[in-house]
Each structure stands twice: as structure tokens, then as C-alpha cells.
mmCIF file of C-alpha atoms in Angstrom:
data_model
loop_
_atom_site.group_PDB
_atom_site.id
_atom_site.type_symbol
_atom_site.label_atom_id
_atom_site.label_comp_id
_atom_site.label_asym_id
_atom_site.label_seq_id
_atom_site.Cartn_x
_atom_site.Cartn_y
_atom_site.Cartn_z
ATOM 1 C CA MET A 1 0.490 7.192 27.729
ATOM 2 C CA LYS A 2 -1.712 6.741 30.784
ATOM 3 C CA GLN A 3 -3.004 3.438 29.417
ATOM 4 C CA LYS A 4 0.514 2.216 28.628
ATOM 5 C CA MET A 5 1.784 2.968 32.149
ATOM 6 C CA ALA A 6 -0.990 0.755 33.580
ATOM 7 C CA HIS A 7 0.592 -2.356 32.042
ATOM 8 C CA ASP A 8 3.226 -4.269 33.947
ATOM 9 C CA ASP A 9 5.027 -5.805 30.966
ATOM 10 C CA ASP A 10 5.879 -4.828 27.405
ATOM 11 C CA TRP A 11 4.268 -7.870 25.810
ATOM 12 C CA ALA A 12 0.821 -7.532 24.247
ATOM 13 C CA TYR A 13 -1.284 -8.242 21.183
ATOM 14 C CA VAL A 14 -0.571 -5.678 18.462
ATOM 15 C CA TYR A 15 -3.221 -4.740 15.903
ATOM 16 C CA VAL A 16 -3.504 -2.654 12.757
ATOM 17 C CA ILE A 17 -6.010 0.127 13.508
ATOM 18 C CA LYS A 18 -7.639 2.223 10.793
ATOM 19 C CA ASN A 19 -9.530 5.458 11.281
ATOM 20 C CA PRO A 20 -12.708 5.279 9.163
ATOM 21 C CA SER A 21 -12.961 9.068 8.840
ATOM 22 C CA TYR A 22 -9.568 10.078 7.434
ATOM 23 C CA ASN A 23 -7.988 6.667 6.742
ATOM 24 C CA ASP A 24 -4.975 6.949 9.001
ATOM 25 C CA VAL A 25 -3.455 3.554 9.816
ATOM 26 C CA CYS A 26 -1.323 2.782 12.870
ATOM 27 C CA LEU A 27 -0.258 -0.036 15.185
ATOM 28 C CA CYS A 28 -1.809 -0.241 18.629
ATOM 29 C CA ALA A 29 -1.402 -2.713 21.499
ATOM 30 C CA TRP A 30 -4.036 -4.334 23.724
ATOM 31 C CA ASP A 31 -3.789 -6.990 26.421
ATOM 32 C CA SER A 32 -6.481 -9.309 25.024
ATOM 33 C CA VAL A 33 -7.496 -10.826 21.701
ATOM 34 C CA LEU A 34 -9.494 -8.581 19.351
ATOM 35 C CA TYR A 35 -10.903 -9.434 15.957
ATOM 36 C CA ALA A 36 -11.353 -7.504 12.732
ATOM 37 C CA GLY A 37 -14.135 -4.930 12.879
ATOM 38 C CA THR A 38 -13.906 -4.249 16.636
ATOM 39 C CA PRO A 39 -14.422 -0.491 17.304
ATOM 40 C CA VAL A 40 -11.812 1.025 19.630
ATOM 41 C CA VAL A 41 -10.835 4.451 20.939
ATOM 42 C CA TYR A 42 -7.185 5.447 20.576
ATOM 43 C CA GLU A 43 -4.909 8.485 20.519
ATOM 44 C CA THR A 44 -4.529 9.921 17.007
ATOM 45 C CA ARG A 45 -2.408 12.862 15.883
ATOM 46 C CA PHE A 46 -5.547 15.006 16.246
ATOM 47 C CA GLY A 47 -6.735 13.636 19.608
ATOM 48 C CA LEU A 48 -8.804 10.743 20.943
ATOM 49 C CA ASP A 49 -10.889 9.256 18.153
ATOM 50 C CA LEU A 50 -12.660 6.128 16.971
ATOM 51 C CA GLY A 51 -10.775 3.421 15.094
ATOM 52 C CA VAL A 52 -11.534 -0.034 13.751
ATOM 53 C CA VAL A 53 -9.371 -3.143 14.119
ATOM 54 C CA VAL A 54 -8.220 -4.300 10.673
ATOM 55 C CA GLY A 55 -6.397 -7.381 11.948
ATOM 56 C CA PRO A 56 -3.313 -8.550 13.853
ATOM 57 C CA ALA A 57 -0.029 -6.865 13.031
ATOM 58 C CA PRO A 58 2.581 -8.852 11.064
ATOM 59 C CA VAL A 59 4.867 -10.843 13.340
ATOM 60 C CA PRO A 60 8.372 -9.309 13.249
ATOM 61 C CA GLY A 61 11.496 -11.338 12.581
ATOM 62 C CA LYS A 62 10.166 -13.455 9.728
ATOM 63 C CA THR A 63 12.348 -13.489 6.628
ATOM 64 C CA TYR A 64 11.151 -12.356 3.222
ATOM 65 C CA GLU A 65 10.144 -15.126 0.831
ATOM 66 C CA PRO A 66 10.089 -14.265 -2.894
ATOM 67 C CA GLY A 67 6.730 -14.696 -4.575
ATOM 68 C CA PHE A 68 5.823 -17.587 -6.847
ATOM 69 C CA SER A 69 6.632 -16.439 -10.398
ATOM 70 C CA GLY A 70 3.959 -18.558 -12.063
ATOM 71 C CA VAL A 71 0.934 -17.290 -10.154
ATOM 72 C CA ARG A 72 -2.123 -16.774 -12.356
ATOM 73 C CA GLY A 73 -3.991 -14.164 -10.352
ATOM 74 C CA ALA A 74 -5.359 -13.111 -6.971
ATOM 75 C CA CYS A 75 -6.911 -15.843 -4.846
ATOM 76 C CA LEU A 76 -10.055 -14.625 -3.127
ATOM 77 C CA HIS A 77 -10.572 -17.677 -0.918
ATOM 78 C CA PHE A 78 -9.524 -18.355 2.653
ATOM 79 C CA SER A 79 -8.234 -21.395 4.481
ATOM 80 C CA ASP A 80 -6.614 -22.457 7.713
ATOM 81 C CA GLU A 81 -2.878 -22.980 8.086
ATOM 82 C CA SER A 82 -3.018 -26.790 7.739
ATOM 83 C CA GLU A 83 -4.673 -26.533 4.327
ATOM 84 C CA ALA A 84 -2.183 -23.871 3.269
ATOM 85 C CA ASP A 85 0.735 -26.140 4.206
ATOM 86 C CA ASP A 86 -0.768 -28.921 2.060
ATOM 87 C CA SER A 87 -1.062 -26.558 -0.891
ATOM 88 C CA LYS A 88 2.635 -25.688 -0.704
ATOM 89 C CA ASN A 89 3.513 -29.361 -1.169
ATOM 90 C CA SER A 90 1.166 -29.758 -4.100
ATOM 91 C CA THR A 91 3.737 -28.384 -6.556
ATOM 92 C CA ASP A 92 6.279 -31.149 -5.859
ATOM 93 C CA ASP A 93 4.949 -33.233 -8.748
ATOM 94 C CA GLY A 94 5.538 -30.427 -11.213
ATOM 95 C CA SER A 95 1.923 -29.290 -11.462
ATOM 96 C CA HIS A 96 0.955 -25.637 -11.183
ATOM 97 C CA GLN A 97 0.243 -24.516 -7.618
ATOM 98 C CA CYS A 98 -3.147 -23.088 -8.622
ATOM 99 C CA ASP A 99 -4.334 -26.452 -9.994
ATOM 100 C CA SER A 100 -4.822 -27.800 -6.462
ATOM 101 C CA CYS A 101 -5.078 -24.475 -4.649
ATOM 102 C CA PHE A 102 -6.163 -24.576 -1.003
ATOM 103 C CA HIS A 103 -6.232 -20.772 -1.032
ATOM 104 C CA CYS A 104 -3.426 -18.380 -0.226
ATOM 105 C CA GLN A 105 -4.952 -15.957 2.253
ATOM 106 C CA ILE A 106 -4.665 -17.374 5.755
ATOM 107 C CA ALA A 107 -6.720 -16.062 8.680
ATOM 108 C CA LYS A 108 -4.131 -15.808 11.469
ATOM 109 C CA GLU A 109 -4.722 -15.581 15.189
ATOM 110 C CA PRO A 110 -3.107 -12.641 17.005
ATOM 111 C CA GLU A 111 0.218 -13.363 18.712
ATOM 112 C CA LYS A 112 1.749 -11.586 21.677
ATOM 113 C CA MET A 113 4.844 -9.590 20.836
ATOM 114 C CA LYS A 114 7.117 -7.044 22.469
ATOM 115 C CA VAL A 115 5.707 -3.521 22.327
ATOM 116 C CA ASP A 116 8.268 -0.896 21.317
ATOM 117 C CA GLY A 117 8.147 2.888 21.060
ATOM 118 C CA ALA A 118 6.475 2.862 17.620
ATOM 119 C CA VAL A 119 3.381 1.129 19.025
ATOM 120 C CA THR A 120 0.879 2.920 21.251
ATOM 121 C CA TRP A 121 -1.713 1.396 23.547
ATOM 122 C CA LEU A 122 -5.418 1.571 22.817
ATOM 123 C CA ASP A 123 -7.233 3.835 25.239
ATOM 124 C CA HIS A 124 -10.265 1.552 25.536
ATOM 125 C CA LEU A 125 -12.845 -0.413 23.575
ATOM 126 C CA ALA A 126 -15.617 1.769 22.171
ATOM 127 C CA THR A 127 -18.849 1.721 24.187
ATOM 128 C CA PRO A 128 -22.389 1.734 22.702
ATOM 129 C CA ALA A 129 -22.766 5.356 23.853
ATOM 130 C CA GLU A 130 -19.596 6.339 21.994
ATOM 131 C CA MET A 131 -20.769 4.551 18.849
ATOM 132 C CA ALA A 132 -24.040 6.484 19.041
ATOM 133 C CA ARG A 133 -22.124 9.750 19.456
ATOM 134 C CA TYR A 134 -19.930 8.859 16.496
ATOM 135 C CA ALA A 135 -23.014 8.296 14.322
ATOM 136 C CA GLU A 136 -24.425 11.619 15.512
ATOM 137 C CA ASN A 137 -21.162 13.382 14.613
ATOM 138 C CA GLU A 138 -21.254 11.839 11.149
ATOM 139 C CA SER A 139 -24.731 13.251 10.583
ATOM 140 C CA LYS A 140 -23.473 16.735 11.537
ATOM 141 C CA GLU A 141 -20.467 16.685 9.225
ATOM 142 C CA GLU A 142 -22.449 17.295 6.011
ATOM 143 C CA GLU A 143 -23.993 20.420 7.501
ATOM 144 C CA ALA A 144 -20.572 21.546 8.755
ATOM 145 C CA ILE A 145 -19.149 21.235 5.219
ATOM 146 C CA LYS A 146 -21.981 23.380 3.854
ATOM 147 C CA ILE A 147 -21.465 26.078 6.505
ATOM 148 C CA CYS A 148 -17.690 26.148 6.009
ATOM 149 C CA ARG A 149 -18.004 26.483 2.221
ATOM 150 C CA GLU A 150 -20.352 29.425 2.674
ATOM 151 C CA LYS A 151 -17.816 31.104 4.974
ATOM 152 C CA ILE A 152 -14.966 30.424 2.521
ATOM 153 C CA LYS A 153 -16.979 32.079 -0.252
ATOM 154 C CA LYS A 154 -17.808 35.002 2.021
ATOM 155 C CA HIS A 155 -14.103 35.679 2.729
ATOM 156 C CA GLY A 156 -13.061 35.044 -0.872
ATOM 157 C CA LEU A 157 -10.391 32.501 0.043
ATOM 158 C CA GLY A 158 -8.583 30.445 -2.618
ATOM 159 C CA MET A 159 -9.117 27.079 -0.965
ATOM 160 C CA LYS A 160 -11.188 23.960 -1.659
ATOM 161 C CA LEU A 161 -12.827 22.249 1.287
ATOM 162 C CA VAL A 162 -12.489 18.465 0.999
ATOM 163 C CA THR A 163 -14.162 17.060 4.097
ATOM 164 C CA THR A 164 -14.661 17.631 7.798
ATOM 165 C CA HIS A 165 -14.586 15.467 10.919
ATOM 166 C CA PHE A 166 -15.802 15.806 14.507
ATOM 167 C CA LEU A 167 -13.468 14.104 16.970
ATOM 168 C CA LEU A 168 -15.029 11.504 19.229
ATOM 169 C CA GLY A 169 -12.954 12.111 22.353
ATOM 170 C CA GLU A 170 -13.089 15.908 22.598
ATOM 171 C CA PRO A 171 -15.104 18.923 21.328
ATOM 172 C CA LYS A 172 -13.063 19.606 18.193
ATOM 173 C CA VAL A 173 -13.852 19.736 14.484
ATOM 174 C CA ILE A 174 -11.226 19.397 11.741
ATOM 175 C CA PHE A 175 -11.639 20.837 8.240
ATOM 176 C CA PHE A 176 -9.413 19.380 5.516
ATOM 177 C CA PHE A 177 -8.786 21.558 2.471
ATOM 178 C CA THR A 178 -6.546 21.901 -0.574
ATOM 179 C CA ALA A 179 -5.037 25.117 -1.916
ATOM 180 C CA ASP A 180 -2.484 26.084 -4.531
ATOM 181 C CA GLU A 181 -0.729 28.451 -2.134
ATOM 182 C CA ARG A 182 -0.641 29.529 1.491
ATOM 183 C CA VAL A 183 -4.017 30.729 2.810
ATOM 184 C CA ASP A 184 -4.630 33.235 5.613
ATOM 185 C CA PHE A 185 -7.731 31.723 7.222
ATOM 186 C CA ARG A 186 -7.651 33.491 10.613
ATOM 187 C CA ASP A 187 -10.926 35.346 9.997
ATOM 188 C CA LEU A 188 -12.503 32.121 8.736
ATOM 189 C CA VAL A 189 -11.573 30.328 11.976
ATOM 190 C CA LYS A 190 -13.183 33.100 14.029
ATOM 191 C CA ASP A 191 -16.426 32.714 12.094
ATOM 192 C CA LEU A 192 -16.389 28.925 12.466
ATOM 193 C CA VAL A 193 -15.752 29.149 16.234
ATOM 194 C CA SER A 194 -18.745 31.458 16.604
ATOM 195 C CA VAL A 195 -20.923 28.886 14.825
ATOM 196 C CA PHE A 196 -19.725 25.582 16.302
ATOM 197 C CA ARG A 197 -18.613 26.774 19.765
ATOM 198 C CA MET A 198 -15.697 24.347 19.893
ATOM 199 C CA ARG A 199 -12.060 24.070 18.844
ATOM 200 C CA ILE A 200 -11.514 24.471 15.110
ATOM 201 C CA GLU A 201 -8.580 23.062 13.164
ATOM 202 C CA LEU A 202 -8.015 23.742 9.462
ATOM 203 C CA ARG A 203 -5.520 21.365 7.867
ATOM 204 C CA GLN A 204 -4.139 21.834 4.368
ATOM 205 C CA ILE A 205 -3.551 18.602 2.420
ATOM 206 C CA GLY A 206 -2.267 17.665 -1.050
ATOM 207 C CA VAL A 207 -4.208 16.258 -3.991
ATOM 208 C CA ARG A 208 -3.098 12.691 -3.221
ATOM 209 C CA ASP A 209 -4.320 13.115 0.365
ATOM 210 C CA GLU A 210 -7.639 14.380 -1.008
ATOM 211 C CA SER A 211 -8.126 11.131 -2.923
ATOM 212 C CA ARG A 212 -7.135 9.199 0.175
ATOM 213 C CA LEU A 213 -9.775 10.962 2.258
ATOM 214 C CA ILE A 214 -12.793 10.867 -0.043
ATOM 215 C CA GLY A 215 -12.059 7.620 -1.936
ATOM 216 C CA GLY A 216 -13.463 6.560 -5.306
ATOM 217 C CA LEU A 217 -12.918 4.067 -8.125
ATOM 218 C CA SER A 218 -9.606 3.958 -9.953
ATOM 219 C CA VAL A 219 -8.913 2.988 -13.576
ATOM 220 C CA CYS A 220 -8.765 -0.700 -12.553
ATOM 221 C CA GLY A 221 -12.333 -0.582 -11.252
ATOM 222 C CA ARG A 222 -11.321 -1.031 -7.616
ATOM 223 C CA ASP A 223 -11.270 1.464 -4.731
ATOM 224 C CA TYR A 224 -8.328 3.832 -4.613
ATOM 225 C CA CYS A 225 -5.375 2.034 -3.029
ATOM 226 C CA CYS A 226 -4.545 5.152 -1.005
ATOM 227 C CA HIS A 227 -8.070 5.137 0.439
ATOM 228 C CA LEU A 228 -8.455 1.403 0.921
ATOM 229 C CA MET A 229 -5.215 -0.014 2.248
ATOM 230 C CA THR A 230 -1.988 2.001 2.087
ATOM 231 C CA LYS A 231 -0.498 3.296 5.329
ATOM 232 C CA GLU A 232 1.918 5.895 3.979
ATOM 233 C CA MET A 233 1.820 8.029 0.847
ATOM 234 C CA ASP A 234 5.128 6.742 -0.482
ATOM 235 C CA PRO A 235 6.678 8.605 -3.429
ATOM 236 C CA VAL A 236 6.053 7.133 -6.885
ATOM 237 C CA THR A 237 8.546 7.952 -9.643
ATOM 238 C CA ILE A 238 8.598 7.672 -13.430
ATOM 239 C CA LYS A 239 11.563 5.304 -13.054
ATOM 240 C CA MET A 240 9.174 2.695 -11.664
ATOM 241 C CA ALA A 241 7.128 2.808 -14.872
ATOM 242 C CA LYS A 242 10.266 2.571 -17.022
ATOM 243 C CA GLU A 243 11.557 -0.488 -15.158
ATOM 244 C CA GLN A 244 8.210 -2.239 -15.737
ATOM 245 C CA ASN A 245 8.251 -1.432 -19.488
ATOM 246 C CA LEU A 246 5.017 0.542 -19.165
ATOM 247 C CA SER A 247 3.825 3.294 -21.452
ATOM 248 C CA LEU A 248 5.131 6.674 -20.352
ATOM 249 C CA ASN A 249 1.913 8.334 -21.512
ATOM 250 C CA SER A 250 0.881 10.332 -18.454
ATOM 251 C CA MET A 251 -2.805 9.640 -19.137
ATOM 252 C CA LYS A 252 -2.212 5.882 -18.824
ATOM 253 C CA ILE A 253 -0.050 5.835 -15.711
ATOM 254 C CA SER A 254 -1.710 8.594 -13.691
ATOM 255 C CA GLY A 255 -4.577 8.222 -11.253
ATOM 256 C CA PRO A 256 -7.681 10.419 -10.873
ATOM 257 C CA CYS A 257 -5.678 12.653 -8.540
ATOM 258 C CA GLY A 258 -3.360 13.567 -11.444
ATOM 259 C CA ARG A 259 -0.333 11.929 -9.834
ATOM 260 C CA LEU A 260 1.396 8.685 -10.819
ATOM 261 C CA LEU A 261 -0.553 5.541 -9.899
ATOM 262 C CA CYS A 262 0.259 4.190 -6.431
ATOM 263 C CA CYS A 263 0.263 0.643 -7.832
ATOM 264 C CA LEU A 264 3.414 1.426 -9.839
ATOM 265 C CA ALA A 265 5.318 1.032 -6.575
ATOM 266 C CA TYR A 266 3.803 -2.350 -5.644
ATOM 267 C CA GLU A 267 5.620 -4.504 -8.203
ATOM 268 C CA TYR A 268 8.700 -2.330 -8.593
ATOM 269 C CA ASP A 269 10.717 -4.245 -5.981
ATOM 270 C CA TYR A 270 9.785 -7.554 -7.626
ATOM 271 C CA TYR A 271 10.891 -6.296 -11.039
ATOM 272 C CA MET A 272 14.221 -5.126 -9.610
ATOM 273 C CA GLU A 273 14.638 -8.442 -7.767
ATOM 274 C CA GLU A 274 14.047 -10.428 -10.963
ATOM 275 C CA LYS A 275 16.226 -8.168 -13.122
ATOM 276 C CA ALA A 276 19.114 -8.619 -10.688
ATOM 277 C CA GLY A 277 19.402 -12.205 -11.945
ATOM 278 C CA CYS A 278 19.384 -11.195 -15.620
ATOM 279 C CA PRO A 279 21.940 -9.537 -17.910
ATOM 280 C CA PRO A 280 21.224 -5.786 -18.282
ATOM 281 C CA GLU A 281 19.890 -4.482 -21.578
ATOM 282 C CA GLY A 282 22.720 -3.894 -24.023
ATOM 283 C CA THR A 283 24.815 -6.778 -22.691
ATOM 284 C CA ARG A 284 26.658 -8.801 -25.363
ATOM 285 C CA ILE A 285 26.215 -12.581 -25.125
ATOM 286 C CA LYS A 286 28.021 -15.185 -27.206
ATOM 287 C CA ILE A 287 25.548 -17.686 -28.643
ATOM 288 C CA ASP A 288 26.560 -20.272 -31.269
ATOM 289 C CA ARG A 289 29.889 -18.495 -31.966
ATOM 290 C CA GLU A 290 28.098 -15.162 -32.570
ATOM 291 C CA LEU A 291 27.593 -12.088 -30.381
ATOM 292 C CA TRP A 292 23.997 -11.220 -29.617
ATOM 293 C CA ARG A 293 22.801 -8.081 -27.777
ATOM 294 C CA VAL A 294 20.156 -8.113 -25.025
ATOM 295 C CA SER A 295 17.359 -5.867 -26.308
ATOM 296 C CA GLU A 296 14.533 -6.568 -23.833
ATOM 297 C CA ILE A 297 13.852 -8.253 -20.490
ATOM 298 C CA ASN A 298 10.257 -9.396 -20.056
ATOM 299 C CA ILE A 299 9.607 -10.155 -16.410
ATOM 300 C CA LEU A 300 6.056 -11.429 -16.973
ATOM 301 C CA SER A 301 6.993 -14.019 -19.600
ATOM 302 C CA ARG A 302 10.363 -14.585 -17.892
ATOM 303 C CA LYS A 303 12.201 -14.371 -21.195
ATOM 304 C CA ILE A 304 15.132 -12.303 -22.467
ATOM 305 C CA THR A 305 15.072 -11.070 -26.066
ATOM 306 C CA VAL A 306 18.462 -10.898 -27.788
ATOM 307 C CA ALA A 307 19.139 -9.367 -31.215
ATOM 308 C CA GLY A 308 21.660 -10.758 -33.669
ATOM 309 C CA SER A 309 22.877 -9.815 -37.121
ATOM 310 C CA GLU A 310 20.522 -9.255 -40.063
ATOM 311 C CA GLY A 311 17.658 -8.350 -37.693
ATOM 312 C CA ARG A 312 17.401 -11.794 -36.140
ATOM 313 C CA THR A 313 15.920 -12.068 -32.636
ATOM 314 C CA LEU A 314 15.820 -14.867 -30.122
ATOM 315 C CA GLN A 315 13.877 -15.252 -26.875
ATOM 316 C CA ILE A 316 15.701 -17.078 -24.090
ATOM 317 C CA PRO A 317 13.978 -18.263 -20.851
ATOM 318 C CA PHE A 318 15.498 -16.972 -17.627
ATOM 319 C CA GLU A 319 16.455 -20.465 -16.484
ATOM 320 C CA GLU A 320 18.594 -21.035 -19.598
ATOM 321 C CA ILE A 321 20.984 -18.143 -18.954
ATOM 322 C CA ALA A 322 23.395 -17.676 -16.045
ATOM 323 C CA TYR A 323 26.310 -15.486 -15.030
ATOM 324 C CA ASN A 324 29.729 -17.170 -15.159
ATOM 325 C CA SER A 325 31.735 -15.727 -12.273
ATOM 326 C CA GLU A 326 34.983 -17.239 -13.580
ATOM 327 C CA THR A 327 34.852 -15.623 -17.022
ATOM 328 C CA GLY A 328 32.782 -12.582 -16.060
ATOM 329 C CA TYR A 329 30.320 -13.213 -18.924
ATOM 330 C CA TRP A 330 26.700 -14.373 -19.243
ATOM 331 C CA ASP A 331 26.345 -17.858 -20.730
ATOM 332 C CA VAL A 332 23.420 -19.603 -22.385
ATOM 333 C CA SER A 333 23.151 -23.307 -21.553
ATOM 334 C CA GLU A 334 24.631 -25.615 -24.168
ATOM 335 C CA GLU A 335 21.521 -27.829 -24.111
ATOM 336 C CA TYR A 336 19.323 -24.851 -25.048
ATOM 337 C CA GLN A 337 21.694 -23.805 -27.841
ATOM 338 C CA GLU A 338 21.686 -27.307 -29.277
ATOM 339 C CA GLU A 339 17.896 -27.402 -29.134
ATOM 340 C CA ILE A 340 17.510 -24.067 -30.932
ATOM 341 C CA PHE A 341 20.181 -24.299 -33.597
ATOM 342 C CA SER A 342 19.902 -28.005 -34.388
ATOM 343 C CA SER A 343 16.368 -27.635 -35.718
#
């Protein structure tokens, strides 16, 4: 708050800041341009600590643009904005956008924006002395974990120590642990204070938070999403798997933490957005003077499967079916019907 009061206006550069120790992500303001990887000191929920600039915050006010439905995969290249603009025009001739790709990830310069109550100000840029102290604290954390586990065993507490962290800005050490039920750790805190001679904080976390703290490789072969990039631990439901026509086998849709995969939530909105323009499953559609029933909607192939009499099935592209607001029914284009049933 002291740093914020020192600024005369509410306009500043806003950055995404990530704490490398416990992976908290927040938005912080600064009055000059900073680039990814810059170490900074800022106020966290535990106290002053070291953070790293991830990049500039998204500029507010821009409208959502639906994704390109024919994309083939992630583009791992980078380009400037002029090249990206050229690539958008490359699909005018009907070719696939990836055939003349000028890369889709654009390195953007920070822009000044109005700072509101959800954004805090950085305290200061980290000094070489603070970076040295941070490295020293990291070297002490392994020993602190060992000591704490010995004390937990001594008191016979039903808790699992996950990790520990020494704050940069004040003499305080935080121990993160998981437990199946409430734990009375008052005697444990007394023992830890006598050893470390500083403030001790024990914080109970869930199994998803444990994965977020320690990291690891998921079933896709990449780092855990919760550890690498997500800001909030948003709820993931089985409905998300159902809407994406995924197997409901818990072994296939659960992560190493035992909870549903975080990535189930990433494409859920896109699936719902695409399905909004399609007839729901079970809808009856009149095709060639016969009623067919929608049995499946495949978002990836962008085709609707309809079932007719005598076990017949037909796959219809999304662009060949539309809702008729006058009749209140879904219609298949006459051109498509002629093409299918004339052969």
C-alpha cells in the first residue's frame, strides 16, 4: 500500500507475477517496462516475497474471438504483429491457415492501463543481495523439511509434510502439509520455533494444491497444468467429460492427484459454444421425407450423426444443417440432400 500511495496517477504497466516457490499468480503494477524473467519483490498473502515477471497482463476491453475450428495443433513459433496480420489474410484463398503459418504466438509489448483495486503495486525490483538471500533460503528448505518430518513423527501427528518455504522479506518459514482431518499442531509449532527462532506458519492444503506445489509430469507427458500455468484451482466436474464424449473411466480422466484432470475444463466452453449451434441429441430431423434422430454430435470432426429406420446412419457436416426460426425445426440443406440421395 505504501508503494501504491507514492504514485500520482492510476495508470501503470500491469504484469502477471508468479511466485516460484508456491506457484501463486497475481497481477501487479509498475511504472516502467519490465520483461519476462525479471525478479521482483511484492506483497503476497504470506508477506513480502520474491516473484518473477511472466509477461504483460492481457489488455482489458477486447472482445472474445472464437477459435479457428480447423487448427491442426499447437504452434510453437513466435512472430511480430505484422507477420501475424499477414497470416490472418492467408486463408482468403481457401487454403488452410497452417499452410502459410507465420506463427500464432505474438510477443506483445506492455501497455499502460488503469490500475484498479484487484491489482497491487510491486514493492521494488529484486536486488542482487536479495537474490543471494533467496538462494540461501532455498538451500535451507531441504533441511527444514527433514527437521519438521522428524518432529511430526515424534508427536505422532496424522499429517504429511509437502514442502516448506522461507519468506524473502521477513523472518518467517511456512510449512505446507496435507491431512485427512483437522490436526492439533500447537506442540509441533513450539518445537519448530525453538529450532528456527522465527515465525512459524503451518498451512493445510488439499491434494490438488499438493500437485500444484511440487509439480511433476502428467499423463500427457507435460508438466502439471496446475503447477505450470493455472492461476486458480477451478472446479472440474464429470459433466465436462460427458459433454466432450470422453470415457468416464476414472483412471483415464483423473490426474496423478486422484482428481479429475484440469484440462477437462479448458475445452469445455468451446464444446458448449459449438453445440449451441447444433440440434441436441435426440432431436428429430426430417430428411428426404423421413424422420431421422440425432444420435451423436462430434465437435472434432464437425459432423452430426443421425439414425434412421432399419439401422441406417448418416453423418451431416455442421455447415449443412441450420435452425429454421419460422418453423421451429432443424433443416438440412436441399443441396446436401440431393447430393446424398441422388447417388
